[in-house]
Coordinates of C-alpha atoms and ligand atoms in Angstrom, one line a residue:
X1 CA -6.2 -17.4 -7.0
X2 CA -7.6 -14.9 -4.7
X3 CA -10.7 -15.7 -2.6
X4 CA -13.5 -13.7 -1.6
X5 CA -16.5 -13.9 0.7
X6 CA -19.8 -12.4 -0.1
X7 CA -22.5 -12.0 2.3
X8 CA -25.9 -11.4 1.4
X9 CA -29.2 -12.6 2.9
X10 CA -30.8 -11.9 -0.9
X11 CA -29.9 -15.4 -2.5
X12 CA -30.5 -14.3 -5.7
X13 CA -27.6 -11.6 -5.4
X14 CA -25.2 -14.2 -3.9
X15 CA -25.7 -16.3 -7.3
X16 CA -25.3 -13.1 -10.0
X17 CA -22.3 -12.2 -7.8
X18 CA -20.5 -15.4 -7.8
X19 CA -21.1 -16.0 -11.4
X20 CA -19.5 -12.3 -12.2
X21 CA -16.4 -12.8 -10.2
X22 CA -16.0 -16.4 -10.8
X23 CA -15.9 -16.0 -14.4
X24 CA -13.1 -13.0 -13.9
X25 CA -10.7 -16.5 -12.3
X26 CA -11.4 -15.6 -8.1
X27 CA -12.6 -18.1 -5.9
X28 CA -15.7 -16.8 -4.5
X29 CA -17.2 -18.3 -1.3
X30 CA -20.8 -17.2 0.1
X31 CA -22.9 -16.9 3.2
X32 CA -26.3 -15.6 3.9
X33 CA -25.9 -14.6 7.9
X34 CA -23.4 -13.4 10.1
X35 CA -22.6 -16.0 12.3
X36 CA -21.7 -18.7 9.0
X37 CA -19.4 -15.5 7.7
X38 CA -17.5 -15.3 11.2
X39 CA -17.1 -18.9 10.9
X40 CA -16.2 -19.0 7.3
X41 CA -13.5 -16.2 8.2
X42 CA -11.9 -17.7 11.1
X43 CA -11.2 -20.4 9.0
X44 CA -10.3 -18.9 5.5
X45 CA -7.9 -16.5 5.1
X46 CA -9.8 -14.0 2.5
X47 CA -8.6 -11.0 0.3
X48 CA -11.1 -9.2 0.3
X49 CA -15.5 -8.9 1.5
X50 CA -18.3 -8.1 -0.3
X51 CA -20.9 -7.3 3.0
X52 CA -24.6 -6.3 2.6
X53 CA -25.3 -3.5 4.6
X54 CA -28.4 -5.1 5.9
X55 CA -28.7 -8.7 6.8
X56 CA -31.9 -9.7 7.9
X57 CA -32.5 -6.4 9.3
X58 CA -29.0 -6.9 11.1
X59 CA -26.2 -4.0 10.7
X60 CA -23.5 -5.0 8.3
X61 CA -20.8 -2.8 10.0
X62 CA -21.2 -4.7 13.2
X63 CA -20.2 -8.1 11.1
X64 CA -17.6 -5.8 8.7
X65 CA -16.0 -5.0 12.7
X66 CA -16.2 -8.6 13.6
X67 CA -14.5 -9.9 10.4
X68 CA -11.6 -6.8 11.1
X69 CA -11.2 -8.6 14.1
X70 CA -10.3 -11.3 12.7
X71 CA -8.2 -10.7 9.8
X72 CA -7.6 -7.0 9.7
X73 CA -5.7 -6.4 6.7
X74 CA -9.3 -7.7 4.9
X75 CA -10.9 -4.9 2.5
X76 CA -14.2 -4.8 3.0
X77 CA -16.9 -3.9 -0.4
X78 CA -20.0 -2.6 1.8
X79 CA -23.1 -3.9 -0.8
X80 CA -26.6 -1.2 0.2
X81 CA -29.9 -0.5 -1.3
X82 CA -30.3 3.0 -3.1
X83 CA -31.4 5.4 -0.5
X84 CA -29.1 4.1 2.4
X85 CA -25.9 6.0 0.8
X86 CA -26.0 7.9 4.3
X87 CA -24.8 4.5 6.0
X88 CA -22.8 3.3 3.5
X89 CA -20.4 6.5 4.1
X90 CA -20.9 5.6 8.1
X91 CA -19.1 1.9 7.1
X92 CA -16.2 3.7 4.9
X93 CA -15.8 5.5 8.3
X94 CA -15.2 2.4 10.2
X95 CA -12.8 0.9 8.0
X96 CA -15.4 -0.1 5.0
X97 CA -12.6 0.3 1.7
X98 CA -15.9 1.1 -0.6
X99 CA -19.4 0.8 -1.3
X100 CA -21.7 -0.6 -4.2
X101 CA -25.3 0.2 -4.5
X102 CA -28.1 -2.4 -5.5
X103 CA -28.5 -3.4 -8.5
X104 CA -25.1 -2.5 -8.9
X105 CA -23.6 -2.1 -12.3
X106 CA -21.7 -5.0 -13.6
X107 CA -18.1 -3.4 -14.5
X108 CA -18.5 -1.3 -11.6
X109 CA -18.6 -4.6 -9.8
X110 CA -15.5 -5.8 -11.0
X111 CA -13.4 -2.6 -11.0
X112 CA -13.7 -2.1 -7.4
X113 CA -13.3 -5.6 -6.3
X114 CA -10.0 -5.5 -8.5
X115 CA -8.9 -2.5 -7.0
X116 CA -9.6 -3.4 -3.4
X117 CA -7.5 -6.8 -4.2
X118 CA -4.3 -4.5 -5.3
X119 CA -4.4 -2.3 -2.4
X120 CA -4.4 -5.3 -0.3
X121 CA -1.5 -7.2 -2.2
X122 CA 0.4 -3.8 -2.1
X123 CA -0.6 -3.4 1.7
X124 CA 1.0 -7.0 2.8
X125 CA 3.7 -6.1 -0.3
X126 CA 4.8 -3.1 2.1
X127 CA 4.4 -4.8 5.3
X128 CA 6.7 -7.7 4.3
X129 CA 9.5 -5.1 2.8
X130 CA 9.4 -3.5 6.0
X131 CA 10.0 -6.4 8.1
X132 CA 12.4 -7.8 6.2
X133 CA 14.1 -4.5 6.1
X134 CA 13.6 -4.3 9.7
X135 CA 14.8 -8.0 10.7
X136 CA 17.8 -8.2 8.9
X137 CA 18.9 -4.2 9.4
X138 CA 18.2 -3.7 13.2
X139 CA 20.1 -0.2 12.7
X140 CA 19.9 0.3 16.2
X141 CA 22.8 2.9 16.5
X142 CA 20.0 5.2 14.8
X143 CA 17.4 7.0 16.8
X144 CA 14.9 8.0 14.9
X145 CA 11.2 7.8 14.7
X146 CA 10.6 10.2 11.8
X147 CA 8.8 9.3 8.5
X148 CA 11.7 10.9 6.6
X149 CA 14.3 8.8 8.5
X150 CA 12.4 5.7 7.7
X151 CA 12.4 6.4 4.7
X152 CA 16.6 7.4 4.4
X153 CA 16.5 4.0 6.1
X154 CA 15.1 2.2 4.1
X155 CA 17.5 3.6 1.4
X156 CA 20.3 2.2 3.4
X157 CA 19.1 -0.9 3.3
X158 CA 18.5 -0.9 -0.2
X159 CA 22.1 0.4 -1.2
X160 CA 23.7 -2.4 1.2
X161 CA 22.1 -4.4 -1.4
X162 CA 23.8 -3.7 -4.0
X163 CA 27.2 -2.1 -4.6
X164 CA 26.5 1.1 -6.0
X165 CA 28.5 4.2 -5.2
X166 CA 26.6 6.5 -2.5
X167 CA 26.3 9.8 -2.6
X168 CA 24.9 11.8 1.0
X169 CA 24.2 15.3 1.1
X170 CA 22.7 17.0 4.8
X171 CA 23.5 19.8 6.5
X172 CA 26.2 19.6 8.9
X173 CA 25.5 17.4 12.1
X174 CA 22.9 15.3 10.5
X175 CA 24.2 12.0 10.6
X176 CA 26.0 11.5 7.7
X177 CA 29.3 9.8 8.8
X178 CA 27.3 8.0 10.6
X179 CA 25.3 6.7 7.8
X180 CA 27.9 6.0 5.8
X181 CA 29.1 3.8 8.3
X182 CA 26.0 1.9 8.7
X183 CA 25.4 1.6 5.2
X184 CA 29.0 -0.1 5.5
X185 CA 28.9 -2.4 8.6
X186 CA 24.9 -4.1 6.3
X187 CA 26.7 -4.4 3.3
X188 CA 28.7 -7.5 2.3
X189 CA 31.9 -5.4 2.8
X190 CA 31.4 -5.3 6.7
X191 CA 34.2 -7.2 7.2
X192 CA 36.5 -5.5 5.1
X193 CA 37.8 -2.2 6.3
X194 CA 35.9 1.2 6.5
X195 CA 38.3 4.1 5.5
X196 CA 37.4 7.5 5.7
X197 CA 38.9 10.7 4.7
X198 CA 37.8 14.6 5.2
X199 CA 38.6 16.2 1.8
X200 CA 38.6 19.2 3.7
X201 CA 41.1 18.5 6.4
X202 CA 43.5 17.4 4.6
X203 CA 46.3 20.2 3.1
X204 CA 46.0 20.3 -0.5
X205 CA 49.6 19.4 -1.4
X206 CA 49.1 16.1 1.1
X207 CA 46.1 14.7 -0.1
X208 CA 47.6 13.1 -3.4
X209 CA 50.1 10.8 -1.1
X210 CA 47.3 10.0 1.2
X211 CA 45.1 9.1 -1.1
X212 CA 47.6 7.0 -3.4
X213 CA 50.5 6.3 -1.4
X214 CA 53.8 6.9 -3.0
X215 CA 57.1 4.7 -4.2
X216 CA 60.2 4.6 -2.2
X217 CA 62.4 7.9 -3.6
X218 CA 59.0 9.9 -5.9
X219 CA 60.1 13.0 -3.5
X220 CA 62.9 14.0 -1.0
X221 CA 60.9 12.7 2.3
X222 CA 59.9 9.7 0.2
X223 CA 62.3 6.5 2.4
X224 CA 60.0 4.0 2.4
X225 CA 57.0 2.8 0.2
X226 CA 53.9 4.3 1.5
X227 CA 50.5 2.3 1.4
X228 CA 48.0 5.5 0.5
X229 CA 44.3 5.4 1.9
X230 CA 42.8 3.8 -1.1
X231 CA 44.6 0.9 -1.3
X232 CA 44.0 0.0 2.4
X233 CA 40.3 0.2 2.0
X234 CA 40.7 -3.6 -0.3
X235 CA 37.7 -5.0 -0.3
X236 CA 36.0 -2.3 1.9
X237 CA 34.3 0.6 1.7
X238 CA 35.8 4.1 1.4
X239 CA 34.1 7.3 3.0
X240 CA 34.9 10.6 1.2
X241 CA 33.5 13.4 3.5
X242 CA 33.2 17.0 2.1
X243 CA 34.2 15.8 -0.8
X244 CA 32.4 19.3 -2.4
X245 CA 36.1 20.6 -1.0
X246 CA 38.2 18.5 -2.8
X247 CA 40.4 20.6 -5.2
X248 CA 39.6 20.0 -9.1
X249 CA 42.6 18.9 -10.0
X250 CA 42.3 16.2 -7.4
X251 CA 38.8 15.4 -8.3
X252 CA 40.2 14.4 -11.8
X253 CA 42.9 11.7 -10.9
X254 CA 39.8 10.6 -8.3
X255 CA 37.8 10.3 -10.8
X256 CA 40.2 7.9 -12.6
X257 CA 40.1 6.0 -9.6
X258 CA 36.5 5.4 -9.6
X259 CA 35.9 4.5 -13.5
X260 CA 39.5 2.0 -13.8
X261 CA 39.6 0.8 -10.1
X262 CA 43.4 1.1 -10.2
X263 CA 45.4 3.8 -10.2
X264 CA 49.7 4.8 -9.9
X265 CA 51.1 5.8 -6.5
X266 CA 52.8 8.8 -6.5
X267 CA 56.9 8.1 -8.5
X268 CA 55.4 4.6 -9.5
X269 CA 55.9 2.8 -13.0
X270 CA 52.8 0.3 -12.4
X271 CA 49.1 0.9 -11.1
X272 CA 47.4 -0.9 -8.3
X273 CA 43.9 -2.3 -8.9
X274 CA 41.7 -1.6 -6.0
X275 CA 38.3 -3.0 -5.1
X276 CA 36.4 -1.2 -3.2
X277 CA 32.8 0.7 -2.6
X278 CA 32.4 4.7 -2.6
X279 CA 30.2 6.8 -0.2
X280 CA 30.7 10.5 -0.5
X281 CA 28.9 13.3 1.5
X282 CA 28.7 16.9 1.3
X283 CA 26.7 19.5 3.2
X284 CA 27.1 21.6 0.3
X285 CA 24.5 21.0 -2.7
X286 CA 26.7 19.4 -5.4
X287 CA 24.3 19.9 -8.0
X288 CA 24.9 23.5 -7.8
X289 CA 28.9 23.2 -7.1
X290 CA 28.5 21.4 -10.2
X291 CA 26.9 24.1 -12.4
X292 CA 29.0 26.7 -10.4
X293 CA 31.7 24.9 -12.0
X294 CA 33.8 24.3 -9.0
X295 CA 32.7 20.4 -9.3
X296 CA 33.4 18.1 -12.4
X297 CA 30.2 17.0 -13.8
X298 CA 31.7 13.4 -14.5
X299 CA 32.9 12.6 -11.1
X300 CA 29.3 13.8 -9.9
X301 CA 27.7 11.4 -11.9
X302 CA 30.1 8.6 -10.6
X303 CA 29.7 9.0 -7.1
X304 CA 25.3 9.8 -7.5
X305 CA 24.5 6.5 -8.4
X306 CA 22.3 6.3 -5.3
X307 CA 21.9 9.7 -3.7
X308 CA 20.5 9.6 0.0
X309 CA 19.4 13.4 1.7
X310 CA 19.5 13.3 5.3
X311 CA 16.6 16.2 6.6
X312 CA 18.1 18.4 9.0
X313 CA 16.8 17.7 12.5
X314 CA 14.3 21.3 12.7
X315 CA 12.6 19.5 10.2
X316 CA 11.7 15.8 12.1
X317 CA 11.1 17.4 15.5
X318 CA 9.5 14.4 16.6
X319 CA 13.3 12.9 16.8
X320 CA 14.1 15.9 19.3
X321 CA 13.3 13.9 22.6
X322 CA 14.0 10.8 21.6
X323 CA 17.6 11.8 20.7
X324 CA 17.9 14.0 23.7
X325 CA 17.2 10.7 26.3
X326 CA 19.1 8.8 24.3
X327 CA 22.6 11.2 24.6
X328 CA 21.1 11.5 28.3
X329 CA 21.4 8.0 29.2
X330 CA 24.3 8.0 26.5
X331 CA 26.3 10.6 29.0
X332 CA 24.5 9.7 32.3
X333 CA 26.2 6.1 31.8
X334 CA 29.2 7.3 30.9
X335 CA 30.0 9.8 34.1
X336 CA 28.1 7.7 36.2
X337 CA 25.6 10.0 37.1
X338 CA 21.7 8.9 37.9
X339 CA 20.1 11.0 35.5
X340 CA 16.1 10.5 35.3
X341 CA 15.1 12.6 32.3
X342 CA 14.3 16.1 31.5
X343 CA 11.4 18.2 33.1
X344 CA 8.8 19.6 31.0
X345 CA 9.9 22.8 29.9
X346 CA 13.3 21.5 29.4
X347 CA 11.8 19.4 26.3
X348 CA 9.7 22.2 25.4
X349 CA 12.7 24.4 24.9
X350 CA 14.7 21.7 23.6
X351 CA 12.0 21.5 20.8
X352 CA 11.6 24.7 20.1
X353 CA 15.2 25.5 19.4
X354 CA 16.0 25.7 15.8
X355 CA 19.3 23.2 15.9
X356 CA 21.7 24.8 13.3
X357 CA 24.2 22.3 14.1
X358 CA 21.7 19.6 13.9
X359 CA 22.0 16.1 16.1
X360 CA 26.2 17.2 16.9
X361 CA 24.3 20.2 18.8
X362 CA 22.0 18.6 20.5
X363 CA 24.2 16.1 21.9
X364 CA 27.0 18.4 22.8
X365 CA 24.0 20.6 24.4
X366 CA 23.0 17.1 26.4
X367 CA 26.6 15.7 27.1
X368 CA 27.2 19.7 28.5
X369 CA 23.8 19.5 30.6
X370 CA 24.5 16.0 31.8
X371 CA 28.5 17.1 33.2
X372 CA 26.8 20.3 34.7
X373 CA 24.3 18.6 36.5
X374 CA 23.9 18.3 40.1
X375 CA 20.1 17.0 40.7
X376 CA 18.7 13.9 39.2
X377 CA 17.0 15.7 36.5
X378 CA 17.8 18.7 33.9
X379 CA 15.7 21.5 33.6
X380 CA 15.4 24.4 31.3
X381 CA 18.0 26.3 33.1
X382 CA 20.9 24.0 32.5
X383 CA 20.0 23.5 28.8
X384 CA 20.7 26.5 26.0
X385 CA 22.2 28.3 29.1
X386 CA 23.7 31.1 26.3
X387 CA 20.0 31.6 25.1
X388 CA 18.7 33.0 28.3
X389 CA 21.8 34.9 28.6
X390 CA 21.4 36.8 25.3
X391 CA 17.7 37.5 26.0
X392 CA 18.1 39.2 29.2
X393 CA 20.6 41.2 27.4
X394 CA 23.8 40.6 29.1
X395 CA 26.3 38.4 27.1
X396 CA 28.9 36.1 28.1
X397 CA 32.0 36.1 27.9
X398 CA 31.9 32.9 26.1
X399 CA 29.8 34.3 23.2
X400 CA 31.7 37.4 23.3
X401 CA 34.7 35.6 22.7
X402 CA 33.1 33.6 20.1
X403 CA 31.2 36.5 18.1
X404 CA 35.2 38.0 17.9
X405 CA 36.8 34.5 16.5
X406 CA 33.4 34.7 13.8
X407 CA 34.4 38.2 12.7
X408 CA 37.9 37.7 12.6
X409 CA 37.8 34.3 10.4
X410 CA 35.3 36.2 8.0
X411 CA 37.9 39.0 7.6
X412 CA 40.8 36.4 6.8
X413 CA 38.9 34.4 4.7
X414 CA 37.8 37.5 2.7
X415 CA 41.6 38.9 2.7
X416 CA 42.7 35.6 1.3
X417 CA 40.0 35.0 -1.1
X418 CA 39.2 31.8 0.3
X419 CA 42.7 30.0 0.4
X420 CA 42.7 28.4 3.8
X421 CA 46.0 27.5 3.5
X422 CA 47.5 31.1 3.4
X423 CA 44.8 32.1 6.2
X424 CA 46.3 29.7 8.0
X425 CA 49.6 30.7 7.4
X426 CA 48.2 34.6 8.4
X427 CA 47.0 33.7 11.3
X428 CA 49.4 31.5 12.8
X429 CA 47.5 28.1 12.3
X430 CA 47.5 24.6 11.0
X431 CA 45.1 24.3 8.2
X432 CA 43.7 21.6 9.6
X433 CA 42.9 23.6 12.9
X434 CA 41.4 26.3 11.2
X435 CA 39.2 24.5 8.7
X436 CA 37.8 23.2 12.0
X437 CA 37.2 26.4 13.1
X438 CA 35.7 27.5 10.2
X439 CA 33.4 24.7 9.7
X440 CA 32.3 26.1 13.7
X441 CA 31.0 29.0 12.7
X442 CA 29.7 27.8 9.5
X443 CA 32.2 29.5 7.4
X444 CA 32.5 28.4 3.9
X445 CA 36.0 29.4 2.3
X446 CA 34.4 28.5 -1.6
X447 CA 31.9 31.1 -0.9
X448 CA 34.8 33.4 -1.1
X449 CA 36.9 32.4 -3.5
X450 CA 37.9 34.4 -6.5
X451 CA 36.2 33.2 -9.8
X452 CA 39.1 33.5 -12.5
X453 CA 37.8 35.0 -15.8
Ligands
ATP501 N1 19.9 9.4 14.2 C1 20.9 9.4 15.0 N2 20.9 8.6 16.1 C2 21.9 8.7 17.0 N3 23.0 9.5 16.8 C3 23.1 10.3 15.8 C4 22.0 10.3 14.8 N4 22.3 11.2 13.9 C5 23.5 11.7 14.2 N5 24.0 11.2 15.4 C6 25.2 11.5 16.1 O1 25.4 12.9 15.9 C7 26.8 13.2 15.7 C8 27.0 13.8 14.3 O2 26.8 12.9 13.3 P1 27.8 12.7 12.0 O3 29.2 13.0 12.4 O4 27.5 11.5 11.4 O5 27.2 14.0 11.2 P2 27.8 14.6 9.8 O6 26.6 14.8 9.0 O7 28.8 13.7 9.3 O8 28.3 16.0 10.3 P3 29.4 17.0 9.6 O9 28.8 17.5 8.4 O10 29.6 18.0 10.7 O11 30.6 16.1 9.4 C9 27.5 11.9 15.8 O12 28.0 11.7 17.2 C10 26.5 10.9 15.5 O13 26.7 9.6 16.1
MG502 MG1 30.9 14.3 8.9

C-alpha cells in the first residue's frame, strides 16, 4: 500500500483529502506544520507529498526542499489558493512534480496523485535495473560515458541473459569484436570457449573446412580428421565477423547450422550436434544486403534475434577524451613512458576530428603520439601530424604513398568486378593481405561486383 503525507494548516482540507485518497486503498498520513512533517518524514519512508503552498503564512517550498533533503526521490503535489498560480510554477521549478489549486476538483485529485506515484515506482524501477545491471556487469574494458553506449550496454546485459543469437552492426572500429566478446565473458557460456572467425578473411574455397572440419580422406590433402571452428566453440559462443561477406552459398549450409545445431564435416557419413551461442557483426547494413539480394533473408532473421547498433564515435564525442587518456595511460604503461595527459588544444583537435576509422583510429593516433613522444605531455603537434601537413599544402610522402595504394586497389577491384581472389592473384597478393588492405582504405569489393541478370 503506498503512503502519502499531506500537509496543510486548513484542517478541514486535511480531512476531505484523507477521506478521497483513503477510500482509493493509500495510506494517508497528515500534519498541520512544518516541523511535525520533517519529523513525520525522517521517520516514514513516503511515495509521494501533498504540500500547501502556504502554511501559516510559512513558504511551502522551503518545507518541499527540506523533505527533498531527506528522501529525494519523494514527488512532491504543491496544494495553493487561486491567484497564487505564479508560485506554484516557482515550486515546479525547484523540484515541485505538480500543483493543485484550492478547492481542487476531486478526480483531478486523484489523477495526479496516481500519476506522481507511477513516475516514482518507475523512477526507483529504473534505478534498481541500473544497479543491478551495473553490479553484476562491471564492463570495465569499456570506456564510455555516452547515453547511447549506456544504453548498447545495457543491451549487453540483457542478451547475456538469455541465449539469443546477436546480431551487431557499426561502422568499422566501433567496438564490435569487442562487444561480442563482452557479451561472451557475462553470459553463462564464459567458461566455454569464445571462437571467432572473419567471413572476409578467409578464402572462399577454405571456409567450408574451417568452419566444419573435414573426415580423414573427403579431399587429396585431407590425412587426418580435422576438428572445424564450429565444433570447437561446444558450449561457447561463436563470433562471425563480417559475416555481410560471407558467400551465399556458404550462408546456406550456415544457416543449416543455426536452425538443426548439427551439421556433416566435409567427406563425413554422420553430423555432429553442436551447442553453442551466435553473435554476428557487419559494418555493412544487412537489411539492405538483404533486399539487395546478396544476403539470405532466412539466415538474417536467425542471427537478428537481438540486434545491437554500436554509434560511431563522431557521434558520442563526449567518449573522445575519455578514450584518448585511457589508450594514453594504455601506451604510456606499456613503453614505460611518464605520460601526464594532453594539452588543451591537443583535445580540442582530438574532438574536432571526424574519426572515420572510429575508436581503432583514435587509439592507433594515441599509441603513435605516445611512441613519438619526448616531453611528459602531447600536444597538438604530435597528434593528426598528416592533417597539418595537408593544410599547409605540402604532402607527405606517407599520404602520397597511400593516396597511390587507394587508387590502385580501386582500379583492381573495378577490373575484377569485385573478386578479391583474382585481384589478389593480379596483384601478386594473399587474399587475406589484400582484404586487409582493402578494408584500410574502406574499399568494399560487393560494391563492385557484377549483378548477374
Ligand atoms: N568503448 C571502448 N572502450 C575501450 N576500447 C574500445 C572501445 N571501443 C573500441 N575499443 C577498442 O578499439 C579497437 C577496435 O575495436 P573492435 O576491433 O572491437 O572494433 P570492430 O567494430 O570489430 O572493428 P572492425 O569493423 O574494423 O573489425 C579495439 O582495440 C578495441 O579494444
Ligand atoms: Mg571487428
Amino acid at each position: 500500500m503506498e503512503k502519502i503525507l499531506v500537509v496543510d494548516d486548513d484542517p478541514s482540507i486535511l480531512k476531505v483529502v484523507r477521506m478521497r485518497l483513503e477510500a482509493q486503498g493509500y495510506r494517508v498520513t497528515t500534519a498541520f506544520d512544518a516541523q511535525k512533517a520533517i519529523d513525520l518524514a525522517a521517520d516514514n519512508r513516503f511515495d509521494a507529498a501533498l504540500l500547501d503552498l502556504k502554511l501559516n503564512g510559512k513558504d511551502g517550498i522551503q518545507l518541499m526542499q527540506d523533505l527533498h533533503h531527506i528522501n529525494p526521490e519523494m514527488p512532491v503535489i504543491i496544494l495553493t489558493a487561486y491567484g497564487t498560480i505564479q508560485s506554484a510554477v516557482a515550486a515546479m521549478k525547484k523540484g515541485a512534480y505538480s500543483y493543485l489549486t484550492k478547492p481542487f476538483d476531486h478526480e483531478n485529485l486523484l489523477l495526479q496523485t496516481r500519476n506522481c506515484l507511477e513516475r516514482s515506482r518507475l523512477t526507483k524501477e529504473v534505478k534498481n535495473l541500473k544497479k543491478i545491471v551495473k553490479e553484476r556487469y562491471g564492463f570495465e574494458n569499456i570506456i564510455t560515458k555516452s547515453e547511447t553506449m549506456q544504453a548498447v550496454l545495457d543491451q549487453v546485459a540483457q542478451a547475456a541473459e538469455s541465449d539469443a543469437n546477436v546480431y551487431i552492426e557499426g561502422e568499422s572500429g566501433t567496438g564490435k569484436e569487442l562487444i561480442a566478446k563482452t557479451l561472451h565473458l557475462a553470459s553463462a557460456r564464459k567458461d566455454g570457449p569464445f571462437v571467432a572467425i572473419n567471413c572476409a578473411a578467409i578464402p572462399e574455397t577454405l571456409l567450408e573446412s574451417e568452419l566444419f572440419g573435414y573426415q580423414k580422406g573427403a579431399f587429396t590433402d585431407a590425412a587426418r580428421n580435422k576438428k572445424g571452428l564450429f565444433l570447437q566453440a561446444h558450449r561457447g559462443t561463436f563470433f562471425l565477423d563480417e559475416i555481410s561477406e560471407m558467400p551465399l552459398s556458404m550462408q546456406a549450409k550456415v544457416l543449416r547450422v543455426l536452425q538443426e545445431k548439427e551439421f556433416y564435416p566435409v567427406g563425413a557419413q554422420k553430423t555432429v550436434k553442436v551447442n553453442t551461442r551466435f553473435i554476428a557483426s557487419s559494418n555493412k547494413n544487412l537489411e539492405a544486403e538483404v533486399k539487395k539480394g546478396a544476403f539470405r533473408e532466412d539466415l538474417f532473421y536467425r542471427i537478428h534475434v537481438i540486434a545491437i547498433h554500436l554509434p560511431p564515435l563522431r557521434r558520442r564525442k563526449e567518449d573522445i577524451p575519455l578514450l584518448a587518456n585511457y589508450f594514453l595511460n594504455k601506451y604510456a604503461r606499456e613503453t614505460q613512458k611518464d605520460i601526464a595527459g594532453f594539452t588543451p588544444s591537443a583535445l580540442q583537435k582530438l574532438m574536432l576530428h571526424d574519426w572515420p576509422g572510429n575508436v581503432r583510429e583514435l587509439e592507433n593516433t594515441v599509441e603513435c603520439a605516445v611512441a613519438l613522444a619526448t616531453e611528459n605531455i602531447i600536444s597538438e603537434t604530435s597528434i593528426l601530424a598528416d592533417h597539418n601537413v595537408a593544410e599547409s599544402g605540402l604532402r607527405s610522402l606517407k599520404d602520397a604513398k597511400e593516396d597511390f595504394e587507394k587508387n590502385y586497389l580501386t582500379q583492381l577491384i573495378e577490373l575484377t568486378g569485385g573478386n578479391v581472389s583474382q585481384a589478389a592473384k593480379l596483384a601478386g597478393k594473399y587474399r587475406a593481405d589484400l582484404y586487409q588492405l582493402l578494408k584500410k582504405y574502406g574499399i568494399k569489393a560487393a560494391d563492385y561486383r557484377r549483378t548477374p541478370h
